[in-house]
mmCIF file of C-alpha atoms in Angstrom:
data_model
loop_
_atom_site.group_PDB
_atom_site.id
_atom_site.type_symbol
_atom_site.label_atom_id
_atom_site.label_comp_id
_atom_site.label_asym_id
_atom_site.label_seq_id
_atom_site.Cartn_x
_atom_site.Cartn_y
_atom_site.Cartn_z
ATOM 1 C CA MET A 25 -15.559 36.052 36.415
ATOM 2 C CA PHE A 26 -17.601 38.940 37.345
ATOM 3 C CA ALA A 27 -14.689 40.755 38.565
ATOM 4 C CA SER A 28 -12.996 40.185 35.110
ATOM 5 C CA VAL A 29 -15.869 41.441 33.221
ATOM 6 C CA ALA A 30 -16.097 44.565 35.347
ATOM 7 C CA LEU A 31 -12.402 45.333 35.078
ATOM 8 C CA LEU A 32 -12.732 44.899 31.146
ATOM 9 C CA ILE A 33 -15.778 47.340 30.971
ATOM 10 C CA LEU A 34 -13.795 49.833 33.174
ATOM 11 C CA ILE A 35 -10.784 49.743 30.997
ATOM 12 C CA GLN A 36 -12.994 50.106 27.874
ATOM 13 C CA ILE A 37 -14.737 53.166 29.473
ATOM 14 C CA SER A 38 -11.624 54.858 30.691
ATOM 15 C CA GLY A 39 -10.299 54.713 26.975
ATOM 16 C CA VAL A 40 -7.464 52.367 27.574
ATOM 17 C CA PRO A 41 -6.976 50.029 24.411
ATOM 18 C CA VAL A 42 -7.512 46.357 25.225
ATOM 19 C CA VAL A 43 -5.387 43.715 23.432
ATOM 20 C CA PRO A 44 -6.130 40.279 24.687
ATOM 21 C CA VAL A 45 -3.518 37.429 24.259
ATOM 22 C CA THR A 46 -3.016 36.755 20.585
ATOM 23 C CA VAL A 47 -0.876 34.025 18.881
ATOM 24 C CA THR A 48 0.360 33.976 15.482
ATOM 25 C CA SER A 49 2.962 32.308 13.380
ATOM 26 C CA ARG A 50 5.265 33.746 10.676
ATOM 27 C CA SER A 51 5.362 30.377 8.650
ATOM 28 C CA PRO A 52 1.983 28.415 9.215
ATOM 29 C CA THR A 53 3.351 25.794 6.569
ATOM 30 C CA VAL A 54 6.909 24.677 6.842
ATOM 31 C CA GLU A 55 8.647 22.460 4.294
ATOM 32 C CA VAL A 56 12.214 21.157 4.893
ATOM 33 C CA HIS A 57 14.254 18.093 3.633
ATOM 34 C CA GLU A 58 14.594 14.977 5.768
ATOM 35 C CA LEU A 59 17.327 15.254 8.201
ATOM 36 C CA SER A 60 17.553 18.856 8.363
ATOM 37 C CA ASP A 61 16.436 21.289 10.925
ATOM 38 C CA ALA A 62 12.858 22.877 11.183
ATOM 39 C CA GLU A 63 11.754 26.086 12.855
ATOM 40 C CA LEU A 64 7.973 25.984 14.148
ATOM 41 C CA SER A 65 7.237 29.743 14.524
ATOM 42 C CA CYS A 66 5.059 30.980 17.476
ATOM 43 C CA GLU A 67 4.703 34.659 18.306
ATOM 44 C CA PHE A 68 2.343 36.010 21.112
ATOM 45 C CA LYS A 69 1.261 39.217 22.611
ATOM 46 C CA THR A 70 -0.487 39.405 25.935
ATOM 47 C CA GLU A 71 -2.833 42.010 27.584
ATOM 48 C CA ARG A 72 -1.421 42.189 31.162
ATOM 49 C CA GLU A 73 0.146 38.635 31.673
ATOM 50 C CA THR A 74 3.944 38.792 32.170
ATOM 51 C CA ASN A 75 4.628 35.021 32.475
ATOM 52 C CA PRO A 76 2.378 33.243 30.161
ATOM 53 C CA ARG A 77 2.423 29.353 30.017
ATOM 54 C CA ILE A 78 3.485 28.051 26.627
ATOM 55 C CA GLU A 79 2.570 24.511 25.451
ATOM 56 C CA TRP A 80 3.291 22.882 22.072
ATOM 57 C CA LYS A 81 1.234 19.755 20.979
ATOM 58 C CA LYS A 82 1.333 17.390 17.919
ATOM 59 C CA ILE A 83 -2.078 16.814 16.432
ATOM 60 C CA ASP A 84 -2.375 13.320 14.904
ATOM 61 C CA LYS A 85 -5.192 10.808 15.379
ATOM 62 C CA ASP A 86 -4.345 11.366 19.208
ATOM 63 C CA VAL A 87 -3.018 14.664 20.523
ATOM 64 C CA SER A 88 0.403 14.323 22.317
ATOM 65 C CA PHE A 89 2.561 16.786 24.185
ATOM 66 C CA VAL A 90 5.865 18.241 22.576
ATOM 67 C CA PHE A 91 6.601 21.029 25.076
ATOM 68 C CA TYR A 92 4.823 20.956 28.475
ATOM 69 C CA GLU A 93 5.732 22.776 31.788
ATOM 70 C CA GLY A 94 9.003 24.147 30.546
ATOM 71 C CA SER A 95 10.401 20.814 29.084
ATOM 72 C CA PHE A 96 10.273 18.792 25.816
ATOM 73 C CA ILE A 97 8.478 15.509 25.964
ATOM 74 C CA GLY A 98 9.098 11.962 24.587
ATOM 75 C CA PRO A 99 11.082 11.858 21.273
ATOM 76 C CA PHE A 100 11.660 15.615 21.147
ATOM 77 C CA GLN A 101 13.945 15.535 24.411
ATOM 78 C CA GLY A 102 17.437 16.349 23.380
ATOM 79 C CA ARG A 103 16.648 17.307 19.885
ATOM 80 C CA ALA A 104 14.528 20.525 20.181
ATOM 81 C CA ASP A 105 15.154 23.902 21.551
ATOM 82 C CA ILE A 106 12.740 26.779 22.350
ATOM 83 C CA ASP A 107 13.113 30.603 21.921
ATOM 84 C CA GLY A 108 10.209 32.562 23.283
ATOM 85 C CA ALA A 109 7.480 30.261 21.994
ATOM 86 C CA THR A 110 9.226 29.305 18.679
ATOM 87 C CA VAL A 111 10.457 25.670 18.558
ATOM 88 C CA ARG A 112 13.545 24.386 16.466
ATOM 89 C CA LEU A 113 13.526 20.708 15.769
ATOM 90 C CA ARG A 114 16.893 19.237 14.651
ATOM 91 C CA ARG A 115 17.363 16.418 12.034
ATOM 92 C CA VAL A 116 13.704 15.925 11.332
ATOM 93 C CA THR A 117 12.377 12.574 9.854
ATOM 94 C CA GLN A 118 8.962 11.302 8.461
ATOM 95 C CA ALA A 119 8.070 10.747 12.132
ATOM 96 C CA ASP A 120 8.147 14.377 12.850
ATOM 97 C CA ALA A 121 5.838 15.330 9.900
ATOM 98 C CA GLY A 122 2.262 16.521 10.782
ATOM 99 C CA LYS A 123 0.299 19.326 12.421
ATOM 100 C CA TYR A 124 1.407 21.080 15.425
ATOM 101 C CA ARG A 125 -0.372 23.556 17.678
ATOM 102 C CA CYS A 126 1.231 26.317 19.814
ATOM 103 C CA GLU A 127 -1.045 27.382 22.879
ATOM 104 C CA VAL A 128 -0.385 30.300 25.121
ATOM 105 C CA SER A 129 -2.123 30.833 28.423
ATOM 106 C CA ALA A 130 -2.560 34.211 30.003
ATOM 107 C CA VAL A 131 -4.379 33.740 33.211
ATOM 108 C CA ALA A 132 -4.392 37.763 33.813
ATOM 109 C CA ASP A 133 -5.863 38.661 30.332
ATOM 110 C CA SER A 134 -9.458 38.811 29.685
ATOM 111 C CA VAL A 135 -8.901 36.111 26.900
ATOM 112 C CA LYS A 136 -7.034 33.601 28.699
ATOM 113 C CA LEU A 137 -5.878 31.359 25.757
ATOM 114 C CA GLY A 138 -4.623 31.797 22.416
ATOM 115 C CA GLU A 139 -3.443 29.283 19.861
ATOM 116 C CA THR A 140 -1.995 28.918 16.294
ATOM 117 C CA ASN A 141 -1.157 25.808 14.115
ATOM 118 C CA VAL A 142 1.889 24.963 12.144
ATOM 119 C CA THR A 143 1.965 22.138 9.424
ATOM 120 C CA LEU A 144 5.474 20.506 9.058
ATOM 121 C CA THR A 145 6.107 18.686 5.864
ATOM 122 C CA VAL A 146 9.357 16.497 5.564
ATOM 123 C CA LEU A 147 10.389 16.290 1.808
ATOM 124 C CA VAL A 148 11.796 13.096 0.477
ATOM 125 C CA PRO A 149 13.553 12.787 -2.808
ATOM 126 C CA PRO A 150 12.779 10.147 -5.228
ATOM 127 C CA GLN A 151 13.711 6.446 -4.432
ATOM 128 C CA THR A 152 14.209 3.719 -6.907
ATOM 129 C CA PRO A 153 10.854 2.657 -7.877
ATOM 130 C CA SER A 154 9.666 -0.883 -8.053
ATOM 131 C CA CYS A 155 8.540 -1.832 -11.640
ATOM 132 C CA ASP A 156 6.465 -4.856 -12.793
ATOM 133 C CA VAL A 157 7.068 -5.607 -16.429
ATOM 134 C CA PRO A 158 5.823 -8.957 -17.980
ATOM 135 C CA SER A 159 8.392 -10.879 -19.813
ATOM 136 C CA SER A 160 6.008 -11.980 -22.447
ATOM 137 C CA ALA A 161 2.559 -11.287 -23.947
ATOM 138 C CA LEU A 162 0.423 -12.477 -26.542
ATOM 139 C CA THR A 163 -0.575 -10.061 -29.313
ATOM 140 C CA GLY A 164 -4.163 -8.764 -28.927
ATOM 141 C CA SER A 165 -4.220 -9.049 -25.167
ATOM 142 C CA LYS A 166 -4.279 -6.137 -22.539
ATOM 143 C CA VAL A 167 -1.019 -5.675 -20.726
ATOM 144 C CA GLU A 168 -0.370 -3.335 -17.811
ATOM 145 C CA LEU A 169 3.164 -2.218 -16.671
ATOM 146 C CA ARG A 170 3.330 -0.766 -13.175
ATOM 147 C CA CYS A 171 5.810 1.511 -11.472
ATOM 148 C CA ARG A 172 5.554 2.743 -7.907
ATOM 149 C CA ASP A 173 7.742 4.863 -5.464
ATOM 150 C CA GLN A 174 6.056 4.712 -2.157
ATOM 151 C CA HIS A 175 8.504 6.969 -0.180
ATOM 152 C CA SER A 176 8.999 10.325 -2.045
ATOM 153 C CA ILE A 177 7.226 13.212 -0.690
ATOM 154 C CA PRO A 178 5.541 14.941 -2.483
ATOM 155 C CA PRO A 179 4.508 11.796 -4.451
ATOM 156 C CA ALA A 180 6.609 11.229 -7.696
ATOM 157 C CA LYS A 181 5.443 11.485 -11.025
ATOM 158 C CA TYR A 182 6.319 8.640 -13.631
ATOM 159 C CA THR A 183 7.729 8.517 -17.150
ATOM 160 C CA TRP A 184 8.119 5.254 -18.997
ATOM 161 C CA PHE A 185 10.806 4.550 -21.453
ATOM 162 C CA LYS A 186 10.932 1.944 -24.326
ATOM 163 C CA ASP A 187 14.477 1.169 -25.497
ATOM 164 C CA ASN A 188 15.756 4.222 -23.529
ATOM 165 C CA ARG A 189 13.299 6.593 -25.330
ATOM 166 C CA ALA A 190 10.609 8.181 -23.290
ATOM 167 C CA LEU A 191 6.835 7.451 -24.122
ATOM 168 C CA PRO A 192 4.999 10.681 -24.542
ATOM 169 C CA ILE A 193 1.898 10.849 -22.239
ATOM 170 C CA HIS A 194 -0.127 12.704 -24.823
ATOM 171 C CA GLN A 195 0.590 10.958 -28.138
ATOM 172 C CA PRO A 196 -2.023 11.013 -30.909
ATOM 173 C CA ASN A 197 -3.171 7.514 -32.208
ATOM 174 C CA ALA A 198 -0.960 6.159 -29.528
ATOM 175 C CA THR A 199 -1.570 2.327 -28.781
ATOM 176 C CA TYR A 200 -0.818 2.960 -25.089
ATOM 177 C CA THR A 201 -1.874 5.182 -22.189
ATOM 178 C CA VAL A 202 0.312 6.426 -19.281
ATOM 179 C CA ASN A 203 -0.882 7.713 -16.045
ATOM 180 C CA GLU A 204 1.991 9.753 -14.638
ATOM 181 C CA PHE A 205 0.428 10.047 -11.084
ATOM 182 C CA THR A 206 -0.096 6.146 -10.634
ATOM 183 C CA GLY A 207 2.752 5.018 -12.861
ATOM 184 C CA VAL A 208 0.640 2.651 -15.023
ATOM 185 C CA LEU A 209 1.368 1.928 -18.618
ATOM 186 C CA THR A 210 -1.413 0.239 -20.301
ATOM 187 C CA PHE A 211 -1.685 -1.371 -23.697
ATOM 188 C CA GLN A 212 -5.329 -2.142 -24.587
ATOM 189 C CA THR A 213 -4.311 -4.452 -27.469
ATOM 190 C CA VAL A 214 -0.702 -5.239 -27.311
ATOM 191 C CA SER A 215 1.144 -5.920 -30.726
ATOM 192 C CA ARG A 216 4.510 -7.389 -31.792
ATOM 193 C CA ALA A 217 5.648 -3.699 -32.473
ATOM 194 C CA ASP A 218 5.454 -3.188 -28.709
ATOM 195 C CA THR A 219 8.253 -5.604 -28.048
ATOM 196 C CA GLY A 220 11.192 -4.027 -26.453
ATOM 197 C CA GLN A 221 12.906 -3.092 -23.173
ATOM 198 C CA TYR A 222 10.965 -0.988 -20.626
ATOM 199 C CA HIS A 223 11.963 0.931 -17.549
ATOM 200 C CA CYS A 224 10.324 3.722 -15.370
ATOM 201 C CA GLU A 225 11.551 6.914 -13.956
ATOM 202 C CA ALA A 226 10.328 8.619 -10.759
ATOM 203 C CA LYS A 227 10.739 12.352 -10.077
ATOM 204 C CA ASN A 228 9.617 15.112 -7.926
ATOM 205 C CA ARG A 229 10.870 18.589 -7.044
ATOM 206 C CA VAL A 230 12.955 17.494 -4.064
ATOM 207 C CA GLY A 231 15.761 15.537 -5.673
ATOM 208 C CA PRO A 232 17.368 13.809 -8.591
ATOM 209 C CA ALA A 233 15.092 11.329 -10.588
ATOM 210 C CA LYS A 234 15.544 7.449 -10.113
ATOM 211 C CA SER A 235 14.892 4.637 -12.406
ATOM 212 C CA CYS A 236 14.327 1.021 -12.166
ATOM 213 C CA PRO A 237 16.367 -1.579 -14.181
ATOM 214 C CA GLY A 238 15.167 -2.043 -17.728
ATOM 215 C CA THR A 239 13.109 -5.386 -18.498
ATOM 216 C CA LEU A 240 12.646 -6.919 -21.887
ATOM 217 C CA MET A 241 8.961 -7.643 -22.888
ATOM 218 C CA LEU A 242 8.433 -10.065 -25.861
ATOM 219 C CA VAL A 243 5.293 -10.142 -27.645
ATOM 220 C CA ASP A 244 4.370 -13.142 -29.683
ATOM 221 C CA ASP A 245 1.478 -14.182 -31.894
ATOM 222 C CA LEU A 246 -0.979 -16.656 -30.628
ATOM 223 C CA ASN A 247 -0.170 -20.170 -32.064
ATOM 224 C CA LEU A 248 -3.478 -21.257 -33.370
ATOM 225 C CA ALA A 249 -2.108 -24.513 -35.004
ATOM 226 C CA ALA A 250 -0.583 -25.697 -31.644
ATOM 227 C CA VAL A 251 -3.846 -24.797 -29.772
ATOM 228 C CA ILE A 252 -5.878 -26.690 -32.317
ATOM 229 C CA SER A 253 -3.422 -29.806 -32.372
ATOM 230 C CA GLY A 254 -3.797 -29.818 -28.518
ATOM 231 C CA ALA A 255 -7.599 -29.741 -28.468
ATOM 232 C CA LEU A 256 -7.563 -32.670 -31.154
ATOM 233 C CA LEU A 257 -5.153 -34.724 -29.341
ATOM 234 C CA LEU A 258 -7.201 -34.295 -25.883
ATOM 235 C CA CYS A 259 -10.341 -35.238 -27.793
ATOM 236 C CA LEU A 260 -8.603 -38.348 -29.122
ATOM 237 C CA LEU A 261 -7.647 -39.431 -25.732
ATOM 238 C CA LEU A 262 -11.089 -38.795 -24.404
ATOM 239 C CA LEU A 263 -12.525 -40.927 -27.197
ATOM 240 C CA LEU A 264 -10.046 -43.835 -26.604
ATOM 241 C CA CYS A 265 -10.793 -43.855 -22.835
ATOM 242 C CA ALA A 266 -14.577 -43.882 -23.537
ATOM 243 C CA PHE A 267 -14.190 -46.694 -26.122
ATOM 244 C CA GLY A 268 -12.116 -48.884 -23.589
ATOM 245 C CA VAL A 269 -14.563 -48.580 -20.982
ATOM 246 C CA CYS A 270 -17.607 -49.538 -23.274
ATOM 247 C CA TYR A 271 -15.462 -52.430 -24.545
ATOM 248 C CA ALA A 272 -14.877 -53.773 -21.119
ATOM 249 C CA HIS A 273 -18.470 -53.315 -20.215
ATOM 250 C CA ARG A 274 -19.805 -55.046 -23.257
ATOM 251 C CA HIS A 275 -17.598 -58.205 -22.514
ATOM 252 C CA GLY A 276 -18.510 -58.340 -19.106
ATOM 253 C CA TYR A 277 -15.318 -57.659 -17.376
ATOM 254 C CA PHE A 278 -16.910 -55.489 -14.716
ATOM 255 C CA SER A 279 -19.590 -58.278 -13.869
ATOM 256 C CA ARG A 280 -17.235 -61.168 -13.609
ATOM 257 C CA HIS A 281 -14.964 -59.085 -11.389
ATOM 258 C CA ARG A 282 -17.954 -58.334 -9.183
ATOM 259 C CA GLY A 283 -19.054 -61.903 -9.075
ATOM 260 C CA SER A 284 -15.687 -63.147 -7.998
ATOM 261 C CA GLN A 285 -15.438 -60.754 -5.175
ATOM 262 C CA HIS A 286 -19.054 -61.726 -3.839
ATOM 263 C CA SER A 287 -18.147 -65.524 -4.135
ATOM 264 C CA GLY A 288 -15.178 -65.320 -1.865
ATOM 265 C CA TYR A 289 -17.271 -64.085 1.036
ATOM 266 C CA SER A 290 -20.852 -65.204 0.605
ATOM 267 C CA HIS A 291 -20.515 -69.130 0.620
ATOM 268 C CA PRO A 292 -18.724 -71.198 3.250
ATOM 269 C CA PRO A 293 -16.188 -73.691 2.005
ATOM 270 C CA LYS A 294 -17.516 -77.095 1.004
ATOM 271 C CA GLU A 295 -16.631 -80.240 2.915
ATOM 272 C CA PRO A 296 -14.811 -82.972 0.955
ATOM 273 C CA GLN A 297 -16.980 -85.736 -0.283
ATOM 274 C CA ASP A 298 -14.729 -88.488 0.923
ATOM 275 C CA PHE A 299 -15.080 -87.280 4.481
ATOM 276 C CA LYS A 300 -18.904 -87.450 4.259
ATOM 277 C CA HIS A 301 -18.791 -90.991 2.986
ATOM 278 C CA THR A 302 -16.518 -91.987 5.886
ATOM 279 C CA GLN A 303 -18.749 -90.612 8.448
ATOM 280 C CA SER A 304 -21.929 -92.636 6.765
ATOM 281 C CA PHE A 305 -19.857 -95.869 6.924
ATOM 282 C CA MET A 306 -18.870 -95.381 10.684
ATOM 283 C CA LEU A 307 -22.723 -94.827 11.458
#
């Protein structure tokens, strides 16, 4: 260590410029479509080292090797190439997305390690979203319609349609609200005018928009007459049951029933009178 420091001071005194190992990337952020090729750029310069050691790592929750001791590791074997320190991945998938680190070790340099990071994003076009539309609702109630595409990258934005007409997100005096980022269409107090066929469209900048099939939502008024009639019928049945219990209790049905049960087990059977007389005569 002291020899390296002394050498560095000597070089500086002699006027020779010192350029320790430096590592850079032409594209620190890379975006490619799924199943296409991705180039992870890594360029380096060394001070004196002529044979630096190059390593690539993937930085997730854990750190794993991509390129180590001259070979690609694990799932990168057979589908990656290296040119200098730049790596090219073939037919990338979502499993390849993430942060990568290029490390260059130069033992003969005053600064022995340089590194740079490259973030790979794998773009996915919209998929057919899943839509949750109730088939019926009561006027005045709160109703939510939901739409979600869990696979598109970047995340999709959503548009709701009623009877094949787009519902504007910012509509003055609208009876609904639309969250284009979560895909939720909310009616705070739904009315019969909201009856119709609804479907949702998911879109991002990667590919064509995709829609779910339309679903008919019917909004009906609350039938107060039927509710009142049902409540009255239930009260009548409860009154009849209570009257029957009181009637049976007043006429002693429950007490006689309990008495018959006790008499069957409390007293032993009586002996016939003729048998007792026969015994007295014999004595």
